[in-house]
PDB file of C-alpha atoms in Angstrom:
ATOM      1  CA  UNK A 475       0.022  -0.114   0.165  1.00 85.00           C
ATOM      2  CA  UNK A 476       0.986   3.644  -0.399  1.00 88.00           C
ATOM      3  CA  UNK A 477      -0.165   6.112   1.916  1.00 89.00           C
ATOM      4  CA  UNK A 478      -0.475   9.888   1.376  1.00 89.00           C
ATOM      5  CA  UNK A 479      -1.667  12.816   3.691  1.00 91.00           C
ATOM      6  CA  UNK A 480      -3.484  15.154   1.433  1.00 93.00           C
ATOM      7  CA  UNK A 481      -4.958  18.362   3.294  1.00 90.00           C
ATOM      8  CA  UNK A 482      -5.234  16.519   6.288  1.00 91.00           C
ATOM      9  CA  UNK A 483      -6.917  13.333   5.315  1.00 91.00           C
ATOM     10  CA  UNK A 484      -5.084   9.795   5.084  1.00 90.00           C
ATOM     11  CA  UNK A 485      -5.208   8.393   1.179  1.00 91.00           C
ATOM     12  CA  UNK A 486      -4.167   4.920   1.339  1.00 91.00           C
ATOM     13  CA  UNK A 487      -3.695   3.031  -2.719  1.00 89.00           C
ATOM     14  CA  UNK A 488      -2.715  -0.146  -3.851  1.00 84.00           C
ATOM     15  CA  UNK A 489       0.623  -0.742  -5.114  1.00 87.00           C
ATOM     16  CA  UNK A 490       0.681   0.058  -8.491  1.00 84.00           C
ATOM     17  CA  UNK A 491      -0.647  -2.131 -11.417  1.00 85.00           C
ATOM     18  CA  UNK A 492       1.783  -3.269 -13.703  1.00 89.00           C
ATOM     19  CA  UNK A 493       1.518  -0.948 -16.990  1.00 88.00           C
ATOM     20  CA  UNK A 494       1.691   1.859 -13.965  1.00 90.00           C
ATOM     21  CA  UNK A 495       4.797   0.237 -12.865  1.00 92.00           C
ATOM     22  CA  UNK A 496       6.231  -0.387 -16.128  1.00 93.00           C
ATOM     23  CA  UNK A 497       5.588   3.137 -17.479  1.00 94.00           C
ATOM     24  CA  UNK A 498       7.012   4.972 -14.340  1.00 95.00           C
ATOM     25  CA  UNK A 499      10.260   2.815 -14.723  1.00 94.00           C
ATOM     26  CA  UNK A 500      10.833   3.158 -18.290  1.00 95.00           C
ATOM     27  CA  UNK A 501      10.064   7.488 -17.848  1.00 96.00           C
ATOM     28  CA  UNK A 502      12.752   7.314 -15.291  1.00 95.00           C
ATOM     29  CA  UNK A 503      15.098   5.260 -16.784  1.00 94.00           C
ATOM     30  CA  UNK A 504      15.090   7.396 -20.272  1.00 95.00           C
ATOM     31  CA  UNK A 505      15.317  10.755 -18.308  1.00 96.00           C
ATOM     32  CA  UNK A 506      17.767   9.665 -15.860  1.00 94.00           C
ATOM     33  CA  UNK A 507      20.745   8.996 -17.745  1.00 94.00           C
ATOM     34  CA  UNK A 508      20.706  12.237 -19.634  1.00 95.00           C
ATOM     35  CA  UNK A 509      19.299  14.466 -16.646  1.00 95.00           C
ATOM     36  CA  UNK A 510      20.812  13.248 -13.889  1.00 92.00           C
ATOM     37  CA  UNK A 511      24.180  11.710 -15.054  1.00 92.00           C
ATOM     38  CA  UNK A 512      24.765  13.741 -18.089  1.00 92.00           C
ATOM     39  CA  UNK A 513      25.134  11.163 -20.394  1.00 92.00           C
ATOM     40  CA  UNK A 514      23.641  12.641 -23.647  1.00 88.00           C
ATOM     41  CA  UNK A 515      22.436  15.037 -22.216  1.00 88.00           C
ATOM     42  CA  UNK A 516      22.906  18.433 -20.043  1.00 92.00           C
ATOM     43  CA  UNK A 517      22.704  16.904 -16.427  1.00 93.00           C
ATOM     44  CA  UNK A 518      21.950  19.274 -13.596  1.00 94.00           C
ATOM     45  CA  UNK A 519      18.946  17.377 -12.177  1.00 96.00           C
ATOM     46  CA  UNK A 520      18.081  15.170  -9.455  1.00 95.00           C
ATOM     47  CA  UNK A 521      15.174  12.706 -10.489  1.00 95.00           C
ATOM     48  CA  UNK A 522      14.221  10.185  -7.818  1.00 95.00           C
ATOM     49  CA  UNK A 523      11.579   7.176  -8.037  1.00 95.00           C
ATOM     50  CA  UNK A 524       8.631   7.778  -5.647  1.00 95.00           C
ATOM     51  CA  UNK A 525      10.388  10.053  -3.059  1.00 95.00           C
ATOM     52  CA  UNK A 526       8.486  10.723  -0.182  1.00 96.00           C
ATOM     53  CA  UNK A 527       7.678  14.726   0.111  1.00 97.00           C
ATOM     54  CA  UNK A 528       6.461  16.484   3.123  1.00 97.00           C
ATOM     55  CA  UNK A 529       5.085  20.088   1.978  1.00 97.00           C
ATOM     56  CA  UNK A 530       3.381  22.896   3.454  1.00 95.00           C
ATOM     57  CA  UNK A 531       2.478  23.966   6.984  1.00 91.00           C
ATOM     58  CA  UNK A 532       0.764  20.700   7.898  1.00 89.00           C
ATOM     59  CA  UNK A 533       2.645  19.341   6.125  1.00 95.00           C
ATOM     60  CA  UNK A 534       0.728  17.394   3.081  1.00 96.00           C
ATOM     61  CA  UNK A 535       2.746  14.216   2.796  1.00 97.00           C
ATOM     62  CA  UNK A 536       2.707  12.775  -1.032  1.00 97.00           C
ATOM     63  CA  UNK A 537       4.488  10.180  -2.974  1.00 96.00           C
ATOM     64  CA  UNK A 538       4.649  11.408  -7.023  1.00 97.00           C
ATOM     65  CA  UNK A 539       5.750   8.198  -9.231  1.00 96.00           C
ATOM     66  CA  UNK A 540       8.740  10.294 -10.211  1.00 97.00           C
ATOM     67  CA  UNK A 541      10.079  14.035  -9.138  1.00 97.00           C
ATOM     68  CA  UNK A 542      12.836  16.124 -10.407  1.00 97.00           C
ATOM     69  CA  UNK A 543      14.560  18.866  -8.786  1.00 96.00           C
ATOM     70  CA  UNK A 544      17.378  21.112 -10.367  1.00 96.00           C
ATOM     71  CA  UNK A 545      20.819  20.350  -8.923  1.00 93.00           C
ATOM     72  CA  UNK A 546      21.667  23.852  -7.563  1.00 93.00           C
ATOM     73  CA  UNK A 547      18.355  23.571  -5.491  1.00 93.00           C
ATOM     74  CA  UNK A 548      19.260  20.349  -3.884  1.00 89.00           C
ATOM     75  CA  UNK A 549      22.825  19.923  -3.632  1.00 82.00           C
ATOM     76  CA  UNK A 550      22.457  17.408  -1.037  1.00 81.00           C
ATOM     77  CA  UNK A 551      20.127  14.785  -2.339  1.00 81.00           C
ATOM     78  CA  UNK A 552      21.449  12.026  -0.599  1.00 80.00           C
ATOM     79  CA  UNK A 553      22.759  13.268   2.726  1.00 83.00           C
ATOM     80  CA  UNK A 554      24.293  10.798   5.192  1.00 83.00           C
ATOM     81  CA  UNK A 555      22.862   8.286   7.671  1.00 86.00           C
ATOM     82  CA  UNK A 556      21.140  11.265   9.405  1.00 87.00           C
ATOM     83  CA  UNK A 557      19.377  12.420   6.629  1.00 89.00           C
ATOM     84  CA  UNK A 558      15.308  12.239   6.776  1.00 90.00           C
ATOM     85  CA  UNK A 559      13.493   9.867   4.914  1.00 90.00           C
ATOM     86  CA  UNK A 560      11.371  12.601   3.028  1.00 94.00           C
ATOM     87  CA  UNK A 561      12.228  15.937   1.282  1.00 94.00           C
ATOM     88  CA  UNK A 562      10.564  19.205   2.230  1.00 94.00           C
ATOM     89  CA  UNK A 563      11.599  21.101  -0.535  1.00 95.00           C
ATOM     90  CA  UNK A 564       9.285  20.961  -3.599  1.00 97.00           C
ATOM     91  CA  UNK A 565      10.628  19.665  -6.883  1.00 98.00           C
ATOM     92  CA  UNK A 566      10.905  21.410  -9.958  1.00 98.00           C
ATOM     93  CA  UNK A 567       9.242  18.721 -11.947  1.00 98.00           C
ATOM     94  CA  UNK A 568       7.095  15.849 -10.860  1.00 98.00           C
ATOM     95  CA  UNK A 569       5.331  13.066 -13.038  1.00 98.00           C
ATOM     96  CA  UNK A 570       2.139  11.109 -11.723  1.00 98.00           C
ATOM     97  CA  UNK A 571       1.361   7.988 -13.449  1.00 97.00           C
ATOM     98  CA  UNK A 572      -2.564   7.729 -13.562  1.00 96.00           C
ATOM     99  CA  UNK A 573      -4.226   4.708 -12.607  1.00 92.00           C
ATOM    100  CA  UNK A 574      -7.651   3.727 -11.502  1.00 90.00           C
ATOM    101  CA  UNK A 575      -7.240   3.873  -7.787  1.00 88.00           C
ATOM    102  CA  UNK A 576      -5.346   7.462  -7.944  1.00 91.00           C
ATOM    103  CA  UNK A 577      -6.343   9.398 -10.953  1.00 94.00           C
ATOM    104  CA  UNK A 578      -8.669  11.566  -9.134  1.00 93.00           C
ATOM    105  CA  UNK A 579      -6.003  12.277  -6.362  1.00 94.00           C
ATOM    106  CA  UNK A 580      -3.408  12.921  -8.938  1.00 96.00           C
ATOM    107  CA  UNK A 581      -5.395  15.037 -11.329  1.00 97.00           C
ATOM    108  CA  UNK A 582      -7.106  17.179  -8.371  1.00 96.00           C
ATOM    109  CA  UNK A 583      -5.538  17.253  -4.908  1.00 96.00           C
ATOM    110  CA  UNK A 584      -2.358  16.735  -5.688  1.00 97.00           C
ATOM    111  CA  UNK A 585      -2.205  19.545  -8.574  1.00 98.00           C
ATOM    112  CA  UNK A 586      -3.595  21.806  -6.229  1.00 97.00           C
ATOM    113  CA  UNK A 587      -0.922  20.873  -3.574  1.00 97.00           C
ATOM    114  CA  UNK A 588       1.731  21.038  -6.295  1.00 98.00           C
ATOM    115  CA  UNK A 589       0.399  24.323  -7.355  1.00 98.00           C
ATOM    116  CA  UNK A 590       0.439  25.977  -3.827  1.00 97.00           C
ATOM    117  CA  UNK A 591       4.045  24.854  -3.310  1.00 97.00           C
ATOM    118  CA  UNK A 592       5.479  26.108  -6.573  1.00 97.00           C
ATOM    119  CA  UNK A 593       5.925  22.877  -8.246  1.00 98.00           C
ATOM    120  CA  UNK A 594       6.893  24.391 -12.292  1.00 98.00           C
ATOM    121  CA  UNK A 595       5.962  21.523 -14.244  1.00 98.00           C
ATOM    122  CA  UNK A 596       3.696  18.244 -13.684  1.00 98.00           C
ATOM    123  CA  UNK A 597       3.471  15.468 -16.418  1.00 98.00           C
ATOM    124  CA  UNK A 598       0.546  13.042 -16.207  1.00 98.00           C
ATOM    125  CA  UNK A 599       1.010   9.594 -17.959  1.00 97.00           C
ATOM    126  CA  UNK A 600      -1.303   7.054 -18.407  1.00 97.00           C
ATOM    127  CA  UNK A 601      -0.004   3.698 -19.533  1.00 96.00           C
ATOM    128  CA  UNK A 602      -3.477   2.195 -20.661  1.00 94.00           C
ATOM    129  CA  UNK A 603      -4.497   4.992 -22.669  1.00 96.00           C
ATOM    130  CA  UNK A 604      -0.860   5.627 -23.869  1.00 97.00           C
ATOM    131  CA  UNK A 605      -0.940   9.563 -23.339  1.00 97.00           C
ATOM    132  CA  UNK A 606       1.195  12.343 -21.896  1.00 98.00           C
ATOM    133  CA  UNK A 607      -0.150  15.614 -20.666  1.00 98.00           C
ATOM    134  CA  UNK A 608       2.061  18.523 -19.894  1.00 98.00           C
ATOM    135  CA  UNK A 609       1.473  20.808 -17.423  1.00 98.00           C
ATOM    136  CA  UNK A 610       3.239  24.171 -16.861  1.00 98.00           C
ATOM    137  CA  UNK A 611       2.361  26.592 -13.534  1.00 98.00           C
ATOM    138  CA  UNK A 612       1.555  30.038 -14.589  1.00 97.00           C
ATOM    139  CA  UNK A 613       0.938  31.943 -11.458  1.00 95.00           C
ATOM    140  CA  UNK A 614      -1.249  29.890  -9.259  1.00 92.00           C
ATOM    141  CA  UNK A 615      -3.120  27.805 -11.887  1.00 95.00           C
ATOM    142  CA  UNK A 616      -1.945  25.161 -14.351  1.00 98.00           C
ATOM    143  CA  UNK A 617      -1.545  25.283 -18.356  1.00 98.00           C
ATOM    144  CA  UNK A 618      -2.096  22.238 -20.337  1.00 98.00           C
ATOM    145  CA  UNK A 619       1.061  22.862 -22.692  1.00 97.00           C
ATOM    146  CA  UNK A 620       0.666  19.826 -24.811  1.00 97.00           C
ATOM    147  CA  UNK A 621      -0.671  16.151 -24.949  1.00 98.00           C
ATOM    148  CA  UNK A 622       1.024  13.219 -26.815  1.00 97.00           C
ATOM    149  CA  UNK A 623       0.082   9.863 -27.385  1.00 97.00           C
ATOM    150  CA  UNK A 624       1.338   6.483 -28.761  1.00 95.00           C
ATOM    151  CA  UNK A 625       4.442   6.599 -30.419  1.00 96.00           C
ATOM    152  CA  UNK A 626       5.203  10.060 -30.979  1.00 96.00           C
ATOM    153  CA  UNK A 627       8.399  11.876 -30.204  1.00 96.00           C
ATOM    154  CA  UNK A 628       7.756  14.869 -27.836  1.00 96.00           C
ATOM    155  CA  UNK A 629      10.186  17.708 -26.603  1.00 96.00           C
ATOM    156  CA  UNK A 630       8.729  18.206 -23.336  1.00 96.00           C
ATOM    157  CA  UNK A 631       9.235  21.059 -20.783  1.00 96.00           C
ATOM    158  CA  UNK A 632      11.346  20.968 -18.765  1.00 97.00           C
ATOM    159  CA  UNK A 633      13.308  18.559 -20.481  1.00 96.00           C
ATOM    160  CA  UNK A 634      13.365  20.151 -23.838  1.00 94.00           C
ATOM    161  CA  UNK A 635      16.573  19.447 -24.797  1.00 92.00           C
ATOM    162  CA  UNK A 636      15.642  15.757 -24.877  1.00 93.00           C
ATOM    163  CA  UNK A 637      13.420  13.926 -27.511  1.00 95.00           C
ATOM    164  CA  UNK A 638      11.227  11.529 -25.590  1.00 95.00           C
ATOM    165  CA  UNK A 639      10.320   8.804 -27.971  1.00 96.00           C
ATOM    166  CA  UNK A 640       6.848   7.586 -26.045  1.00 96.00           C
ATOM    167  CA  UNK A 641       7.114   4.242 -27.570  1.00 96.00           C
ATOM    168  CA  UNK A 642       9.968   3.519 -25.302  1.00 96.00           C
ATOM    169  CA  UNK A 643       8.009   4.420 -22.209  1.00 96.00           C
ATOM    170  CA  UNK A 644       5.273   2.086 -23.289  1.00 94.00           C
ATOM    171  CA  UNK A 645       7.464  -0.961 -23.791  1.00 90.00           C
ATOM    172  CA  UNK A 646       7.696  -3.976 -22.406  1.00 81.00           C
TER     173      UNK A 646
END
């Protein structure tokens, strides 16, 4: 189970389905080499799978599927043995892989929290429909920048320097 506290309410969801896990793993792998390690890309990012985030005054406790911080904002990303298991600095980018059990939370409540905390970009990946929606925060509202599907290729912010081949995200 995955537990999150959103606006003071506990939400418990089953572990992700196979399509969900496969899409998150594939996308994370595609972005990690060029953006975390600088192999074939600019580097400069900390990209983590399922980090626990403690955001806001209560705080809300969220677990996005993938999150990324510009390295200059999170220089001590790993920390030592005494580092907490969670991160209390909002990421620059979040990816939520949509599933039947979490779709409403991901698209409504978590988007509101990410906007409040100043997350600049959010992606919604639907592994069953094979779609990617790319959002940018404008003020305190989300702008849908692009929607792509199937085997399209896209240069999606904030990773525009990289051509993402969606077919690889859905591949087994």
